[in-house]
Amino acid sequence: NIFINYFLDKKLHIIAYIALFCFQGFIIELNLLRNSKAIMMFCVSLIYLDKRKYLNYCLLNFLGSLFHISAIFYFVLPFFIFKKVSKKIILFLFIIGNIFFVLRIKWIFPIAKFVLPIFGQSRISQLISTYVLLTENATKYSLGFGFIERNLTYLLMLYYQDKILKKEPGKIIFINMVYINNFIYLLCSEFLILTQRLPPLVASGYWIMIPSIYCYFVKKERKYIYWIILLFYLLIKISAWTTSNYMKYTNAIFTEQNLELSSSLMEKELLKEIE
């Protein structure tokens, strides 16, 4: 709430919270119990980054890294999100990323297998081996609804970038975070753990930019269409996320609690994921 209050006008708060639930926030709040602390600390630290108080930014993210080690990503992120990159370069990277995604070009696996012997029997070597094995047995990302949404959002951001930055140059950090989010999916889809762990770290870019774009629609009809699409997308995402047994809802008042049945359902869900 501190984060949204600082970067957005109050009239955009409702859209911001809808965007939060649509874009990773639902999973972050319910499933990533440790990682969520690091992500929320990063959101607050962006206020200090905007004020150029780098020590405060680093201290908050160091604290976040004590909850989840993925927060070390935030120490290198400022080097990539402050600079306005040429639209031609952004569009070129977009095309290259889509080629990698559609043709399923692998480049991370060869690197991971090459560096594996270097670490011997260390913890890092065990993690690489585990994640490579899990990824090779996992379902790959497909040309589905998520692929279309990410690409459309990317192009929408590219189209409105100049208009937004003309009035609000500080929003460049969030625009770049949206670009980075899509690059991760397009270029790292072969490696499951990267597409699970990294996008939530930069999802806050969506929480600010989805409401911000709304302000640049002049015609009321476009605003209505934007609202309808956003609410429709929210319903689809929540429905998709709550189909698994992990999300099965029971109420102790109306439903008899059965520990054995719940355990059995969870085991089946785990086996399904492994298969």
Coordinates of C-alpha atoms in Angstrom, one line a residue:
N1 CA 0.0 0.0 0.0
I2 CA 2.9 2.4 0.8
F3 CA 4.4 1.5 -2.6
I4 CA 1.2 2.1 -4.6
N5 CA 0.4 5.3 -2.7
Y6 CA 3.8 6.7 -3.6
F7 CA 3.8 5.9 -7.3
L8 CA 0.2 6.3 -8.3
D9 CA -2.6 8.8 -7.9
K10 CA -5.4 7.7 -5.6
K11 CA -7.9 7.4 -8.4
L12 CA -5.8 4.6 -9.9
H13 CA -5.6 2.5 -6.7
I14 CA -8.5 0.1 -7.7
I15 CA -6.9 -0.7 -11.0
A16 CA -3.5 -1.1 -9.3
Y17 CA -4.9 -3.8 -6.9
I18 CA -6.7 -5.6 -9.8
A19 CA -3.4 -5.5 -11.7
L20 CA -1.7 -6.9 -8.6
F21 CA -4.0 -9.9 -8.5
C22 CA -3.9 -10.4 -12.3
F23 CA -0.1 -10.3 -12.6
Q24 CA 1.5 -12.7 -10.1
G25 CA 0.2 -11.0 -6.9
F26 CA -2.4 -13.8 -6.2
I27 CA 0.3 -16.5 -6.3
I28 CA 2.8 -14.3 -4.5
E29 CA 0.4 -13.6 -1.6
L30 CA -0.8 -17.2 -1.2
N31 CA 2.1 -19.5 -2.2
L32 CA 5.4 -17.7 -2.0
L33 CA 5.4 -17.1 1.8
R34 CA 9.1 -16.2 2.1
N35 CA 9.7 -14.8 -1.3
S36 CA 6.7 -12.5 -0.9
K37 CA 8.5 -10.7 2.0
A38 CA 11.5 -10.1 -0.2
I39 CA 9.3 -8.8 -3.1
M40 CA 7.3 -6.4 -0.8
M41 CA 10.5 -5.0 0.7
F42 CA 11.8 -4.4 -2.9
C43 CA 8.6 -2.5 -3.7
V44 CA 9.1 -0.2 -0.7
S45 CA 12.8 0.1 -1.5
L46 CA 11.9 1.5 -5.0
I47 CA 10.7 4.6 -3.2
Y48 CA 14.3 5.1 -1.9
L49 CA 15.7 4.3 -5.3
D50 CA 13.5 7.0 -6.8
K51 CA 14.9 9.4 -4.2
R52 CA 18.4 8.2 -5.1
K53 CA 18.9 6.9 -1.5
Y54 CA 20.9 3.9 -2.6
L55 CA 22.0 2.8 0.9
N56 CA 18.4 2.5 2.1
Y57 CA 17.6 0.6 -1.1
C58 CA 20.4 -1.9 -0.5
L59 CA 19.6 -2.3 3.2
L60 CA 16.0 -3.2 2.5
N61 CA 16.9 -5.7 -0.2
F62 CA 19.6 -7.2 2.0
L63 CA 16.9 -7.8 4.6
G64 CA 14.7 -9.2 1.9
S65 CA 17.5 -11.6 0.9
L66 CA 17.4 -13.1 4.4
F67 CA 13.9 -14.3 3.7
H68 CA 14.7 -15.5 0.2
I69 CA 18.0 -15.6 -1.6
S70 CA 16.4 -14.7 -5.0
A71 CA 16.4 -11.1 -3.7
I72 CA 20.1 -10.7 -4.6
F73 CA 18.6 -10.2 -8.1
Y74 CA 17.6 -6.7 -6.9
F75 CA 21.2 -5.6 -6.3
V76 CA 21.9 -5.8 -10.1
L77 CA 18.5 -4.7 -11.3
P78 CA 19.1 -0.9 -11.0
F79 CA 21.8 -1.2 -13.7
F80 CA 19.1 -2.2 -16.2
I81 CA 16.0 -0.3 -15.3
F82 CA 17.1 3.4 -15.3
K83 CA 18.2 3.7 -18.9
K84 CA 15.7 4.4 -21.7
V85 CA 16.6 2.0 -24.5
S86 CA 15.9 2.7 -28.1
K87 CA 12.6 1.4 -29.4
K88 CA 14.3 -0.3 -32.3
I89 CA 16.5 -2.3 -29.8
I90 CA 13.4 -3.2 -27.7
L91 CA 11.5 -4.4 -30.8
F92 CA 14.6 -6.3 -32.0
L93 CA 14.9 -8.1 -28.7
F94 CA 11.2 -8.8 -28.8
I95 CA 11.4 -10.5 -32.2
I96 CA 14.5 -12.5 -31.2
G97 CA 12.8 -13.6 -28.0
N98 CA 9.7 -14.8 -29.9
I99 CA 11.9 -16.7 -32.3
F100 CA 13.6 -18.5 -29.4
F101 CA 10.2 -19.2 -27.8
V102 CA 8.4 -20.4 -30.8
L103 CA 11.2 -22.5 -32.2
R104 CA 12.1 -23.8 -28.7
I105 CA 15.8 -22.9 -29.1
K106 CA 17.8 -24.2 -26.1
W107 CA 20.8 -22.2 -24.8
I108 CA 20.6 -22.5 -21.0
F109 CA 20.8 -26.3 -20.8
P110 CA 24.1 -26.5 -22.7
I111 CA 25.6 -23.8 -20.5
A112 CA 24.3 -25.5 -17.3
K113 CA 25.6 -28.9 -18.3
F114 CA 29.0 -27.3 -19.2
V115 CA 29.5 -25.5 -15.9
L116 CA 28.2 -28.5 -13.8
P117 CA 31.6 -30.3 -13.5
I118 CA 33.2 -27.0 -12.4
F119 CA 31.3 -27.0 -9.0
G120 CA 32.1 -30.6 -8.2
Q121 CA 29.9 -32.0 -5.4
S122 CA 29.0 -28.6 -4.0
R123 CA 25.5 -27.4 -3.1
I124 CA 25.4 -25.3 -6.3
S125 CA 26.1 -28.4 -8.4
Q126 CA 23.3 -30.3 -6.6
L127 CA 20.9 -27.4 -7.3
I128 CA 21.8 -27.2 -11.0
S129 CA 21.3 -31.0 -11.4
T130 CA 18.0 -30.9 -9.6
Y131 CA 16.6 -28.0 -11.5
V132 CA 17.8 -29.4 -14.9
L133 CA 16.1 -32.7 -14.1
L134 CA 12.9 -31.1 -13.0
T135 CA 12.8 -28.9 -16.0
E136 CA 13.4 -31.7 -18.5
N137 CA 10.5 -33.6 -17.0
A138 CA 8.2 -30.6 -16.8
T139 CA 5.6 -29.4 -19.3
K140 CA 7.1 -26.7 -21.5
Y141 CA 5.4 -23.3 -22.0
S142 CA 3.1 -23.2 -25.0
L143 CA 1.7 -20.6 -27.4
G144 CA -1.3 -20.1 -25.1
F145 CA -3.2 -17.3 -23.5
G146 CA -0.3 -16.2 -21.3
F147 CA 2.0 -15.9 -24.4
I148 CA -0.6 -13.6 -26.2
E149 CA -1.2 -11.5 -23.1
R150 CA 2.5 -10.9 -22.4
N151 CA 3.2 -9.9 -26.0
L152 CA 0.2 -7.6 -26.2
T153 CA 1.1 -5.9 -23.0
Y154 CA 4.7 -5.5 -24.2
L155 CA 3.6 -3.9 -27.4
L156 CA 1.1 -1.7 -25.6
M157 CA 3.9 -0.5 -23.3
L158 CA 6.1 0.2 -26.3
Y159 CA 3.4 2.2 -28.0
Y160 CA 2.6 4.4 -25.0
Q161 CA 6.2 4.6 -23.7
D162 CA 7.0 8.1 -25.1
K163 CA 3.7 9.6 -24.0
I164 CA 4.2 8.3 -20.5
L165 CA 7.9 9.3 -20.1
K166 CA 7.2 12.8 -21.4
K167 CA 5.0 13.5 -18.4
E168 CA 6.4 11.0 -15.9
P169 CA 10.1 10.2 -16.7
G170 CA 10.5 8.2 -13.4
K171 CA 8.2 5.5 -14.8
I172 CA 11.0 4.2 -17.0
I173 CA 12.0 1.8 -14.2
F174 CA 8.6 0.1 -14.3
I175 CA 8.4 0.1 -18.1
N176 CA 11.7 -1.7 -18.2
M177 CA 10.6 -4.2 -15.6
V178 CA 7.6 -5.1 -17.9
Y179 CA 10.1 -5.6 -20.7
I180 CA 12.4 -7.7 -18.5
N181 CA 9.4 -9.9 -17.4
N182 CA 8.6 -10.7 -21.0
F183 CA 12.2 -11.4 -21.9
I184 CA 12.5 -13.9 -19.1
Y185 CA 9.5 -15.9 -20.4
L186 CA 10.6 -15.7 -24.0
L187 CA 14.3 -16.5 -23.5
C188 CA 14.2 -18.7 -20.5
S189 CA 11.1 -20.9 -21.2
E190 CA 13.3 -24.0 -21.5
F191 CA 14.4 -23.7 -17.8
L192 CA 11.3 -24.0 -15.6
I193 CA 12.7 -22.7 -12.4
L194 CA 13.7 -19.4 -14.0
T195 CA 10.2 -18.7 -15.4
Q196 CA 8.8 -19.6 -11.9
R197 CA 11.2 -17.6 -9.8
L198 CA 12.2 -14.5 -11.8
P199 CA 8.9 -13.0 -13.2
P200 CA 7.4 -12.5 -9.7
L201 CA 10.5 -10.4 -8.8
V202 CA 9.7 -7.8 -11.5
A203 CA 5.8 -8.2 -11.4
S204 CA 5.5 -4.9 -9.6
G205 CA 6.2 -3.2 -12.9
Y206 CA 2.8 -4.3 -14.1
W207 CA 1.1 -3.1 -10.8
I208 CA 2.2 0.4 -11.7
M209 CA 2.1 0.5 -15.5
I210 CA -1.3 -1.2 -16.1
P211 CA -3.0 1.6 -14.1
S212 CA -0.7 4.3 -15.6
I213 CA -1.7 3.4 -19.2
Y214 CA -5.3 3.9 -18.3
C215 CA -4.7 7.6 -17.8
Y216 CA -3.6 8.0 -21.5
F217 CA -6.8 6.8 -23.0
V218 CA -8.7 10.0 -24.1
K219 CA -11.9 8.4 -25.3
K220 CA -14.3 7.0 -22.7
E221 CA -15.1 4.0 -24.9
R222 CA -11.4 2.9 -24.7
K223 CA -11.4 3.2 -21.0
Y224 CA -14.5 1.0 -20.7
I225 CA -13.0 -1.6 -23.0
Y226 CA -9.8 -1.5 -20.9
W227 CA -11.8 -2.1 -17.7
I228 CA -13.7 -5.0 -19.3
I229 CA -10.5 -6.7 -20.6
L230 CA -8.8 -6.3 -17.3
L231 CA -11.7 -7.7 -15.3
F232 CA -12.2 -10.6 -17.8
Y233 CA -8.4 -11.4 -17.6
L234 CA -8.6 -11.3 -13.8
L235 CA -11.5 -13.9 -13.8
I236 CA -9.5 -16.2 -16.2
K237 CA -6.3 -16.0 -14.1
I238 CA -8.1 -16.6 -10.8
S239 CA -10.0 -19.5 -12.3
A240 CA -6.9 -21.1 -13.8
W241 CA -4.9 -20.7 -10.6
T242 CA -7.6 -22.3 -8.4
T243 CA -8.2 -25.5 -10.3
S244 CA -5.6 -27.6 -8.5
N245 CA -6.1 -29.5 -5.3
Y246 CA -3.7 -27.0 -3.6
M247 CA -6.4 -24.4 -3.9
K248 CA -9.4 -26.6 -2.9
Y249 CA -11.5 -24.7 -0.4
T250 CA -13.2 -26.3 2.5
N251 CA -15.0 -24.7 5.5
A252 CA -15.0 -26.3 8.9
I253 CA -18.5 -25.0 9.6
F254 CA -20.1 -26.6 6.5
T255 CA -17.7 -29.3 5.5
E256 CA -16.5 -32.3 7.5
Q257 CA -12.7 -32.1 7.8
N258 CA -10.9 -35.3 6.5
L259 CA -7.2 -35.3 7.0
E260 CA -6.6 -38.6 5.1
L261 CA -8.6 -37.4 2.1
S262 CA -6.7 -34.0 2.0
S263 CA -3.4 -35.8 2.3
S264 CA -4.4 -38.2 -0.6
L265 CA -5.4 -35.3 -2.8
M266 CA -2.1 -33.5 -2.1
E267 CA -0.1 -36.6 -2.9
K268 CA -1.9 -37.0 -6.3
E269 CA -1.2 -33.3 -7.1
L270 CA 2.5 -33.8 -6.4
L271 CA 2.7 -36.9 -8.5
K272 CA 0.9 -35.1 -11.3
E273 CA 3.5 -32.3 -11.2
I274 CA 6.4 -34.8 -11.2
E275 CA 5.0 -36.7 -14.1

